[in-house]
Short mmCIF file of C-alpha atoms in Angstrom, two decimals:
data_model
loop_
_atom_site.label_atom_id
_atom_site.label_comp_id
_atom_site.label_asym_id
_atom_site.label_seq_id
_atom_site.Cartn_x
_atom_site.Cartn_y
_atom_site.Cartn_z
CA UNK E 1 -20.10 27.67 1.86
CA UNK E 2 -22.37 25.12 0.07
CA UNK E 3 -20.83 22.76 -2.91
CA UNK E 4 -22.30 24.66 -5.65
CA UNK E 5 -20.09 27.72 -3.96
CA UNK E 6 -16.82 26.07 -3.87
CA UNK E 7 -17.21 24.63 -6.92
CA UNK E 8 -17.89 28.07 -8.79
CA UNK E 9 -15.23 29.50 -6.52
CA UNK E 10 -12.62 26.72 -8.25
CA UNK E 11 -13.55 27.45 -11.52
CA UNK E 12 -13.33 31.10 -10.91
CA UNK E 13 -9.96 30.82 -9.73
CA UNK E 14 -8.39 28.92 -12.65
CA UNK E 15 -8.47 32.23 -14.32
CA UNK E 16 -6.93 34.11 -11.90
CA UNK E 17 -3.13 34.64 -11.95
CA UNK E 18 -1.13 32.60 -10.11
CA UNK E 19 0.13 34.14 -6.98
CA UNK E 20 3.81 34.68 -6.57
CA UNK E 21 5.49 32.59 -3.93
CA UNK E 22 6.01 34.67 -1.07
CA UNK E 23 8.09 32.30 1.57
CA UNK E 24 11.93 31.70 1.97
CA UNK E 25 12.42 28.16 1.76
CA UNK E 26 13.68 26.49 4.70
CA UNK E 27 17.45 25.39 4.89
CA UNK E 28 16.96 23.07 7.85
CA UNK E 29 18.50 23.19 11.19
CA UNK E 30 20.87 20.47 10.04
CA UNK E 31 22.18 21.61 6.61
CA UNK E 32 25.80 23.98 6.92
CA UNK E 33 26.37 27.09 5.14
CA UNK E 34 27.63 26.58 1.38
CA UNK E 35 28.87 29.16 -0.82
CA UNK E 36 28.58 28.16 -4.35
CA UNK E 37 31.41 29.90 -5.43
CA UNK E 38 33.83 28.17 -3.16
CA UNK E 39 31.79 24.49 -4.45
CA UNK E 40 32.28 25.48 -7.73
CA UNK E 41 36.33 26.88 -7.30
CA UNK E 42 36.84 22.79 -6.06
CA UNK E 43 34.37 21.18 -8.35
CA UNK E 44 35.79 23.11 -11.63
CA UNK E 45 32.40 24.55 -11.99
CA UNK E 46 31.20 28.95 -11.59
CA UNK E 47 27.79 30.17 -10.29
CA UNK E 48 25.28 31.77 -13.09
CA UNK E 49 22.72 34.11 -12.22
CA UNK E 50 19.71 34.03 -12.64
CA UNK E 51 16.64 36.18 -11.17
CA UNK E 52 15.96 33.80 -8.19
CA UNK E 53 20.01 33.52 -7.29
CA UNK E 54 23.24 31.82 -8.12
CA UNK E 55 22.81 28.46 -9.67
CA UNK E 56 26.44 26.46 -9.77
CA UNK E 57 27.33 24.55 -13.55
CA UNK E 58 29.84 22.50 -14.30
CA UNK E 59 30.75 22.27 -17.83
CA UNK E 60 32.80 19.64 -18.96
CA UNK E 61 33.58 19.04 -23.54
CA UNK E 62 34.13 15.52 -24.78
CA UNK E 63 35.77 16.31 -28.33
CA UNK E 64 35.32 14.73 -31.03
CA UNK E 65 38.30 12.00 -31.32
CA UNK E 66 38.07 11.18 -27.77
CA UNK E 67 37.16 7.57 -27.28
CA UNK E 68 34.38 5.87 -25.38
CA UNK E 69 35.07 2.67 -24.57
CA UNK E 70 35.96 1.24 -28.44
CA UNK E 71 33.49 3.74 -30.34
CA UNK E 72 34.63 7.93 -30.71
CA UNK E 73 32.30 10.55 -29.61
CA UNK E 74 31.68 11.71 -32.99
CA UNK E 75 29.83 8.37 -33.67
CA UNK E 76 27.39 8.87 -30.56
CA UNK E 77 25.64 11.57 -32.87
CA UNK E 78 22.47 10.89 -34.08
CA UNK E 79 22.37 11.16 -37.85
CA UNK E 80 18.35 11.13 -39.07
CA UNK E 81 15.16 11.88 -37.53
CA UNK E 82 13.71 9.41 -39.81
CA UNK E 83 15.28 6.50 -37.78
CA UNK E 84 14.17 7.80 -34.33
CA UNK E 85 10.64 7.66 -35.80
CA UNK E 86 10.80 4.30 -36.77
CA UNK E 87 11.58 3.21 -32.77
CA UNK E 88 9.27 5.42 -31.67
CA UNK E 89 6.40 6.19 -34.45
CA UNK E 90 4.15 8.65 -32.25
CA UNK E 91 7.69 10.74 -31.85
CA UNK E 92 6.53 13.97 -34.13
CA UNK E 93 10.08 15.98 -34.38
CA UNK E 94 11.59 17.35 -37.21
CA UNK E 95 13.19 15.55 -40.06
CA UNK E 96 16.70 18.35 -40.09
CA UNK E 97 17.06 17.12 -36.19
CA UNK E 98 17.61 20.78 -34.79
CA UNK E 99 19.37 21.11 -31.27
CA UNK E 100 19.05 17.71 -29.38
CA UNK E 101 19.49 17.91 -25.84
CA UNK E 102 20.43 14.75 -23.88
CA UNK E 103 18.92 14.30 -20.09
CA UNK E 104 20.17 12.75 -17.03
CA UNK E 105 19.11 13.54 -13.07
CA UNK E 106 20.68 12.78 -9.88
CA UNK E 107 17.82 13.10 -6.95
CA UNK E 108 17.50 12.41 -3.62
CA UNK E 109 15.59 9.21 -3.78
CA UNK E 110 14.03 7.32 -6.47
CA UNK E 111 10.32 6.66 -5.46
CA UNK E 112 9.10 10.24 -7.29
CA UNK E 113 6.01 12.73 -5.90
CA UNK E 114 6.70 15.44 -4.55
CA UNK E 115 9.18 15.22 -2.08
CA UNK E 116 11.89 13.94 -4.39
CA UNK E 117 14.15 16.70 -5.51
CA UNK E 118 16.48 16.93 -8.47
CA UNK E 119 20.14 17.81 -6.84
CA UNK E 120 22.14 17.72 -10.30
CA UNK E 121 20.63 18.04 -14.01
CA UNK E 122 22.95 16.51 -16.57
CA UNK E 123 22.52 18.18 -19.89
CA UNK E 124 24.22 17.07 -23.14
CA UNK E 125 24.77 18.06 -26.12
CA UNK E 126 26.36 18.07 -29.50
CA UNK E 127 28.76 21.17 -30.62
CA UNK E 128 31.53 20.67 -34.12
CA UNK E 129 31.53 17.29 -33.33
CA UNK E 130 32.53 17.31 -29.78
CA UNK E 131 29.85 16.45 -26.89
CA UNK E 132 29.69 19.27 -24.31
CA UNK E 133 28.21 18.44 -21.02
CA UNK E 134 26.74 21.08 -18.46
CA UNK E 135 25.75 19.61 -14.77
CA UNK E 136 23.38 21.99 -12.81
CA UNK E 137 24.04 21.46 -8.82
CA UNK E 138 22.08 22.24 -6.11
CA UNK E 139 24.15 23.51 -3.18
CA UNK E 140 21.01 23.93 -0.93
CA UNK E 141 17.58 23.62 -1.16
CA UNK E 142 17.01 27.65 -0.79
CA UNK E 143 18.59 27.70 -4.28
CA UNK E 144 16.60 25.41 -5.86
CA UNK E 145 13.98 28.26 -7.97
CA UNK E 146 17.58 29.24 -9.09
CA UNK E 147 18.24 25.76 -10.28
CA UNK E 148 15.10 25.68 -12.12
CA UNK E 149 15.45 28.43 -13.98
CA UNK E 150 18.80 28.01 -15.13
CA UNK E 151 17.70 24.46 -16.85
CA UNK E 152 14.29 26.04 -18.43
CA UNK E 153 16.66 29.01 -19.79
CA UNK E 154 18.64 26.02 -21.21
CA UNK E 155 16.27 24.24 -22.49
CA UNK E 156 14.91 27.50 -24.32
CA UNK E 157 16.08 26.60 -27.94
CA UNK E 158 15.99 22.39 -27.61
CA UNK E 159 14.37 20.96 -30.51
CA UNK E 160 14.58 17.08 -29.07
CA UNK E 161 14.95 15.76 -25.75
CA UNK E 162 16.42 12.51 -25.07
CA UNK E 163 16.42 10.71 -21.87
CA UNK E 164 16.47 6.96 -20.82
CA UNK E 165 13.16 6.18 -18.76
CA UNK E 166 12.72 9.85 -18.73
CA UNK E 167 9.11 9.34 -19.40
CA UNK E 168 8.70 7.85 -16.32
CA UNK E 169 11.26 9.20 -13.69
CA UNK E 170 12.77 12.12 -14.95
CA UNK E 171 10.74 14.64 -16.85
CA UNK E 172 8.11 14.23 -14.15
CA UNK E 173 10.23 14.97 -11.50
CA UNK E 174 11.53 18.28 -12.91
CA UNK E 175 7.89 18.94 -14.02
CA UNK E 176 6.42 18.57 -10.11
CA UNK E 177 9.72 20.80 -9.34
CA UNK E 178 8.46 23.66 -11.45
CA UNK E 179 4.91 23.08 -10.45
CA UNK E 180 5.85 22.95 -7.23
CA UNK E 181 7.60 26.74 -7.34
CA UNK E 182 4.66 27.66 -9.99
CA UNK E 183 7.09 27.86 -12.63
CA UNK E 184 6.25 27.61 -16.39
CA UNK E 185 6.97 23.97 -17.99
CA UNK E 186 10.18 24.56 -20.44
CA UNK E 187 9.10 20.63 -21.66
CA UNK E 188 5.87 21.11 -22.56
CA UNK E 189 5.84 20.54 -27.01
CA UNK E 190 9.24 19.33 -27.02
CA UNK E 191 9.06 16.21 -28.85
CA UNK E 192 10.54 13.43 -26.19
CA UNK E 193 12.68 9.93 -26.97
CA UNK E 194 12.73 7.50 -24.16
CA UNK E 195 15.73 5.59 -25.19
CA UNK E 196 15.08 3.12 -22.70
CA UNK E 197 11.76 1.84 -25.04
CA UNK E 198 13.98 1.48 -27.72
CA UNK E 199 16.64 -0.58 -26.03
CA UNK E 200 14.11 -3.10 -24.13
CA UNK E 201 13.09 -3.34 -28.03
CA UNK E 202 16.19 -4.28 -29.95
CA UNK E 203 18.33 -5.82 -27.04
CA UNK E 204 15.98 -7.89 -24.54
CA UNK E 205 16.59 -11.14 -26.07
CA UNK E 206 20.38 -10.76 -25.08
CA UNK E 207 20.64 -14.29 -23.42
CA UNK E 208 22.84 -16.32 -21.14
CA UNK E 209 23.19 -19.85 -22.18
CA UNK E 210 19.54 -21.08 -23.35
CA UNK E 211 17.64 -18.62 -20.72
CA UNK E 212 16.64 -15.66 -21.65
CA UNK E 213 18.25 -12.90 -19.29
CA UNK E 214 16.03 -10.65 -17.32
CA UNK E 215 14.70 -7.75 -19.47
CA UNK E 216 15.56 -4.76 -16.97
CA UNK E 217 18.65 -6.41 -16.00
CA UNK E 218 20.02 -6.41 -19.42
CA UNK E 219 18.97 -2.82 -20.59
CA UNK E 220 20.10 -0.92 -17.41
CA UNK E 221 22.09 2.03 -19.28
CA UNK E 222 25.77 0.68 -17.27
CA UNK E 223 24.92 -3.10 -18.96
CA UNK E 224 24.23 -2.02 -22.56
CA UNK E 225 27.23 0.54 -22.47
CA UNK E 226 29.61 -2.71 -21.66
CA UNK E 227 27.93 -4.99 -24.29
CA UNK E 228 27.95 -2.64 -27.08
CA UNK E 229 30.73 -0.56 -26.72
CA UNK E 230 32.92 -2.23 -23.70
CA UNK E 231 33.15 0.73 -21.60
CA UNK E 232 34.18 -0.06 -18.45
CA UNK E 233 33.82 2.00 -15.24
CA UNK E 234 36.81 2.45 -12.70
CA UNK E 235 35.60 3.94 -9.36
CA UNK E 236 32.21 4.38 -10.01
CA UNK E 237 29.79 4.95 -7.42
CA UNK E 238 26.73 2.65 -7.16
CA UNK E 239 23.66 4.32 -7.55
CA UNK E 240 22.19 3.66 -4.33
CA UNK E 241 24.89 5.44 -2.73
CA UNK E 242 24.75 8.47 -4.73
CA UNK E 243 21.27 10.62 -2.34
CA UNK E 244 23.81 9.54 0.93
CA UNK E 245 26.59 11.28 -0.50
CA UNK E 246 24.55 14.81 -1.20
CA UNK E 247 22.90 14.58 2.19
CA UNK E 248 26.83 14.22 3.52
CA UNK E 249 27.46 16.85 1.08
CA UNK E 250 24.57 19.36 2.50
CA UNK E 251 25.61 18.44 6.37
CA UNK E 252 29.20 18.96 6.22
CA UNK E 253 29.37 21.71 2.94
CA UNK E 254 32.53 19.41 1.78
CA UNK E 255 31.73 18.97 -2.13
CA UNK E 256 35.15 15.90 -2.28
CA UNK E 257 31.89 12.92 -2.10
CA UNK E 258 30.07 14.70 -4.63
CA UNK E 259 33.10 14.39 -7.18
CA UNK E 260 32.48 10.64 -8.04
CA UNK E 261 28.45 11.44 -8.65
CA UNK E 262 29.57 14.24 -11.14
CA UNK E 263 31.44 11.76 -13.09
CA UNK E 264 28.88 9.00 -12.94
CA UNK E 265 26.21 11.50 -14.16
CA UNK E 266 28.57 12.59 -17.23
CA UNK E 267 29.32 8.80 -18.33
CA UNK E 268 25.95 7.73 -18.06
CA UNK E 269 25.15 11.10 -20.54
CA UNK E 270 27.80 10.18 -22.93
CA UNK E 271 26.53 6.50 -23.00
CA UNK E 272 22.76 7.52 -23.70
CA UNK E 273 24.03 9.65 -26.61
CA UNK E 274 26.24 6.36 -27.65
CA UNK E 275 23.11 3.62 -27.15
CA UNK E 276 20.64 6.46 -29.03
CA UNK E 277 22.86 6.77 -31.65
CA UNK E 278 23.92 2.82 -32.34
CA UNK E 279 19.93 2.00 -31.94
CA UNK E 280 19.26 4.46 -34.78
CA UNK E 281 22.22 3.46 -37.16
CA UNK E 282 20.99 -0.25 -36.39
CA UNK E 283 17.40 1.34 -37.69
CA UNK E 284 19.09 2.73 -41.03
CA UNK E 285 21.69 -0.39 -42.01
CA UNK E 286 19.01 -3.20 -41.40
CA UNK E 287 19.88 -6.95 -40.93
CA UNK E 288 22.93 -6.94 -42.38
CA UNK E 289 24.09 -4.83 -39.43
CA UNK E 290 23.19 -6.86 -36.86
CA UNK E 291 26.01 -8.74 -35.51
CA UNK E 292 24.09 -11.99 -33.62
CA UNK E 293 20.11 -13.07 -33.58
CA UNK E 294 19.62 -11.47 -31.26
CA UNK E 295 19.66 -8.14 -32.58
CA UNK E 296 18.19 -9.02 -35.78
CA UNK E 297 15.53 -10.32 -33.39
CA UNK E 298 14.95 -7.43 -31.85
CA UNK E 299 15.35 -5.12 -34.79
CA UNK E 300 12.88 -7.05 -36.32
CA UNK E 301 10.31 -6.34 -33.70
CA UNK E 302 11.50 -2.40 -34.11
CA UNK E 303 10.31 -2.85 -38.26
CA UNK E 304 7.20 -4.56 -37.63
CA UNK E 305 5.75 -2.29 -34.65
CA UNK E 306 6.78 0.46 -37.49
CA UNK E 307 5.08 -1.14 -40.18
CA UNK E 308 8.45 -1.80 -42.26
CA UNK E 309 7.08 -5.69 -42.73
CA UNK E 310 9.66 -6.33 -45.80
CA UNK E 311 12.49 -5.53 -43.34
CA UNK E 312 10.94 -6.91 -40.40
CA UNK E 313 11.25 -10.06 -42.47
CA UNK E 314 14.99 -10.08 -43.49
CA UNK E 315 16.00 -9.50 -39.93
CA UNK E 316 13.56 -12.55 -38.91
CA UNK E 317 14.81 -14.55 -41.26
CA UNK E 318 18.33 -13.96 -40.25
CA UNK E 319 17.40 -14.55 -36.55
CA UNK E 320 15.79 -17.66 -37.35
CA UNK E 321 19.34 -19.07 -37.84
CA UNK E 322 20.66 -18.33 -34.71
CA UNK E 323 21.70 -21.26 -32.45
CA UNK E 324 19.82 -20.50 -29.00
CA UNK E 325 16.72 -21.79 -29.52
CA UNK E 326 14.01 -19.01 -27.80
CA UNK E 327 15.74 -16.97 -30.49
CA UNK E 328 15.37 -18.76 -33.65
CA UNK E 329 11.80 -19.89 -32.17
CA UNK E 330 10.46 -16.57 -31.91
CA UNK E 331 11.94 -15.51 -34.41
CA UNK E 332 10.48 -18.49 -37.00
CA UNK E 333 7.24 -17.56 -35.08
CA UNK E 334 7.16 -13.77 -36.22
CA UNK E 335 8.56 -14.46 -39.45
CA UNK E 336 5.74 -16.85 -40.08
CA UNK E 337 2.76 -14.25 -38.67
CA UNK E 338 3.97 -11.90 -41.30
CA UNK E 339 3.68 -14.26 -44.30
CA UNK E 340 0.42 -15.20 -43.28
CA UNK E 341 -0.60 -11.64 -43.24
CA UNK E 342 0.75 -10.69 -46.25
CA UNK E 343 -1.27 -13.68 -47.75
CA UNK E 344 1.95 -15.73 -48.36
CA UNK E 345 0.73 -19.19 -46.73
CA UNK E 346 3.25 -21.05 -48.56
CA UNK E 347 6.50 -18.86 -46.96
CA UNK E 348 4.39 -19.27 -43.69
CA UNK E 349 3.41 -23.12 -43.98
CA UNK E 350 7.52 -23.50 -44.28
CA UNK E 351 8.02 -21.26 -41.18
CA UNK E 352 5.80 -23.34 -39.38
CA UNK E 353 7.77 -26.50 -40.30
CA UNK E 354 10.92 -24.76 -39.22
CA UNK E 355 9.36 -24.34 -35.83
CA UNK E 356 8.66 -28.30 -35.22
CA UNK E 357 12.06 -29.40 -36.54
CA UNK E 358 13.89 -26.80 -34.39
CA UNK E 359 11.60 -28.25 -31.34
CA UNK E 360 11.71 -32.14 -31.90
CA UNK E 361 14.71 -32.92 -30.17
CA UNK E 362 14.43 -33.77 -26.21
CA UNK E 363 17.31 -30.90 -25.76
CA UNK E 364 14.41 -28.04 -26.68
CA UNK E 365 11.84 -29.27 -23.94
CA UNK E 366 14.18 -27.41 -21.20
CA UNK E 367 13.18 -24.09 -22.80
CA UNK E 368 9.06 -24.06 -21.12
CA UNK E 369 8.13 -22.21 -24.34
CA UNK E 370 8.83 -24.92 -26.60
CA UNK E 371 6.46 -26.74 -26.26
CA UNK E 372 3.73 -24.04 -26.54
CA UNK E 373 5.37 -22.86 -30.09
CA UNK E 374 5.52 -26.44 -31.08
CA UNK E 375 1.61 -26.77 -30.77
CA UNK E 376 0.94 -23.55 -32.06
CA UNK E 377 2.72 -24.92 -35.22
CA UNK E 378 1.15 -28.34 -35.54
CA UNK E 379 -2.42 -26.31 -35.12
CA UNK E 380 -1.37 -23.75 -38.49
CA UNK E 381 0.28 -26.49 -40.26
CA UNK E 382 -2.82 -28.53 -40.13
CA UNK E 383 -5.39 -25.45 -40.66
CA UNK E 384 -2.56 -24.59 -44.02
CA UNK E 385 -2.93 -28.37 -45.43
CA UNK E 386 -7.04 -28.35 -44.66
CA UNK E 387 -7.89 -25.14 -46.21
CA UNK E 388 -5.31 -23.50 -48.39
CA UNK E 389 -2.90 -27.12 -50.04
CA UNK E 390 -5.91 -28.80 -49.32
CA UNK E 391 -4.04 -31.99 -48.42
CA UNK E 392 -6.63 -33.48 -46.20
CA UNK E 393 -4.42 -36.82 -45.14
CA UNK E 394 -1.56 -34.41 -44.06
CA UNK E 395 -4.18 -32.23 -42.03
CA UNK E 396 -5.39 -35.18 -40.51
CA UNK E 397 -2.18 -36.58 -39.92
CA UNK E 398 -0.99 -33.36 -38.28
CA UNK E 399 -4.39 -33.22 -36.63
CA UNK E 400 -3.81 -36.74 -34.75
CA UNK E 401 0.01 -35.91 -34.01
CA UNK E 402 -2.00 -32.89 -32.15
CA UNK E 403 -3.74 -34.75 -29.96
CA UNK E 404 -1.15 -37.23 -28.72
CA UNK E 405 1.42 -33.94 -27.33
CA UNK E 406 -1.31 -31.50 -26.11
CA UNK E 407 -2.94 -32.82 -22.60
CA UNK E 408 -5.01 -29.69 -22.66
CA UNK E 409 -8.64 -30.85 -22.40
CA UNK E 410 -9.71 -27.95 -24.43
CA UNK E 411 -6.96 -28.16 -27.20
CA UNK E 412 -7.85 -32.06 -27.69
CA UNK E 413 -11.60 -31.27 -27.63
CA UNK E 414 -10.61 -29.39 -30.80
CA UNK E 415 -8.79 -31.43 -32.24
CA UNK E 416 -11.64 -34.31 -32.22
CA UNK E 417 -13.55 -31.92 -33.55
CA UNK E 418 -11.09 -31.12 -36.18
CA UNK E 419 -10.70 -35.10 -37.19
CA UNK E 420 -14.25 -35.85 -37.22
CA UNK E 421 -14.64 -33.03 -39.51
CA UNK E 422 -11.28 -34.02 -41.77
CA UNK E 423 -12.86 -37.69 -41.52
CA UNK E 424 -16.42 -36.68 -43.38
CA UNK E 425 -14.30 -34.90 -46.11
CA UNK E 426 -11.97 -37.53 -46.70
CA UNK E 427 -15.11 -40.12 -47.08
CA UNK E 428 -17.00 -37.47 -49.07
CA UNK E 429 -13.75 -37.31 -51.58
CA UNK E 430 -13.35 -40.55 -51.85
CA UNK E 431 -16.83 -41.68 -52.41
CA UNK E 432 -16.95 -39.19 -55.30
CA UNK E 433 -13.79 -40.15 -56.72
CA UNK E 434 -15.30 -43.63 -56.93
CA UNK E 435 -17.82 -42.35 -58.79
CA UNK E 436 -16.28 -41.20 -61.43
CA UNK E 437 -14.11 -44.44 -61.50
#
């Protein structure tokens, strides 16, 4: 067959119906015999089914009063779309907030493609208050079509999915699932918030001492949960350990190791609903809510990326009095960007001075992005004085001061540049001044 051939032949066949899958899937010489029911009589779960087989759930309700580390589940709700949209403006859901689910997968290895599989969907939800929870297991790999269409029956009615780095990991893994079995995406139009985005927004600049802390250390789901709302774990299992103890599970048919992996999967679904929820009542308080610089920091980003300047300007002005330096620079830093673009170059001149007299002292070199803010401040304080006070002895001044710090050849090129150029205004001034004397 030539190339025009097979390429009419694959265009052909994208209208043809897909064919139905006609194999058994193989167990595996070394996986035992399981019977769900039995799983779920020691797991406190029951077998659905479903047109492909028995699919084992677990269901498991959080009410309302019960406490999560020092906040109640009834605060972990979500209480406007509106303040979802503003962390994520390209979210498109619907302002009443119908049925939101929350997402969270165990699998058997965390590289993705094609040969990961999903061995327990965590679903969560709201009902009167009280956060139920409903765990899909996989008690062998025959029964995974089952699996799969037990979670797209349940995700039938879901208005908003929320996951944290689902974007990423987990909706594409249960997407090359249902591909895989040529099964119809349930996901597809459901408007999707990555709470992870959201977090690595408003809590990054979480510090230690005067470094900033590693950005994916300090928004993994088990860090925030013990910052913001001091939960603390007893027993859990580490998440490398959790694909060993279903493969143990699958070889011996004893569910006891897959106990602890339940649990972790719940707690990690009760603390996206709890980091969701905080991030979006952060979003509707403003500044006054946030309890350290940090936050304002970082909220302050979240207004600005939304176009919300006016509050993206309260929080940085409220950051820009924290103590650790790399938060009140930054924060001066942004403040002063949005002056100057709302054409207010005096607010902005007076951010700019902020920024050197926070970074004079000797104490400020040991942060390596001092001295990077402090020249981009010397540079728009003397561009402010030369063109818009139109103090030319203060430009020039600043100009000079410029030249001494930077020892970038480029930097002081244009800075000479700059002086000359200050230097044939002030003569020009004063000759005409003279003048008129």
């Amino acid at each position: 067959m030539d190339l025009r051939s097979r390429l009419r032949s694959i265009v052909n066949a994208e209208h043809k119906p897909a064919r139905e899958l006609t194999y058994e899937p193989d167990t595996g010489r070394y996986e035992a015999t399981i019977e769900p029911r039995r799983v779920g009589e020691m797991l406190g779960g029951q077998p659905i089914e479903t047109p492909f087989g028995s699919c084992l759930v677990i269901d498991r309700r959080y009410e309302s009063n019960r406490r999560h580390g020092d906040v109640f589940i009834e605060d972990c709700q979500i209480q406007a779309a509106d303040s979802l949209r503003v962390l994520d403006p390209s979210l498109l859901v619907d302002p009443a907030l119908g049925r939101t689910v929350f997402i969270d997968l165990e699998t058997t290895g965390i590289s993705g493609g094609a040969g990961t599989v999903a061995f327990l969907v965590g679903c969560g939800y709201f009902d009167l208050g009280a956060f139920q929870v409903r765990q899909f297991l996989l008690t062998s790999y025959a029964a995974e079509r089952a699996l799969l269409a037990a979670v797209s029956d349940f995700f039938d009615d879901a208005d908003l999915i929320v996951t944290y780095n689902g974007k990423t990991f987990d909706v594409p893994v249960m997407e090359t699932r249902w591909m895989f079995h040529r099964m119809e995406l349930p996901l597809e139009g459901v408007p999707h918030f990555d709470a992870l985005h959201a977090a690595r927004r408003l809590w990054k600049s979480r510090v230690d001492g005067d470094a900033p802390a590693d950005a994916d250390a300090c928004c993994r789901l088990t860090t925030l949960e013990r910052a913001l709302f001091d939960v603390r774990r007893v027993g859990d299992v580490p998440g490398f350990e959790i694909p060993s103890r279903y493969f143990r599970f699958l070889r011996s048919g004893d569910p006891r190791p897959l106990e602890p992996v339940l649990e972790h999967n719940r707690l990690d679904l009760v603390s996206l609903a709890a980091v969701t929820a905080r991030a979006a009542r952060l979003v509707i308080d403003g500044a006054d809510a946030c309890p350290d610089g940090a936050q304002a920091l970082g909220l302050g980003r979240v207004y600005e990326r939304a176009g919300s300047f006016d509050r993206a300007e309260a929080c940085y002005r409220k950051a820009g009095t924290a103590d650790t330096l790399p938060i009140r620079g930054e924060a001066l830093y942004r403040l002063g960007l949005t002056c100057r673009r709302q054409r207010r170059f005096a607010d902005a001149a007076e951010a700019w001075r902020a920024i050197l007299a926070a970074t004079e002292s000797r104490a400020s070199r040991r942060w390596p992005q001092a001295a990077v803010l402090r020249q981009f401040a010397v540079e728009a304080l003397a561009i402010h004085h030369e063109h818009r006070d139109r103090d030319l002895h203060a430009a020039r001044e600043l100009a000079l001061f410029g030249l001494e710090e930077d020892s970038n050849a480029r930097k002081a090129d244009g800075y000479r540049h700059r002086l000359a150029r200050l230097d044939r205004k002030i003569a020009k001034k004063e000759s005409a001044q003279l003048f008129w004397n």
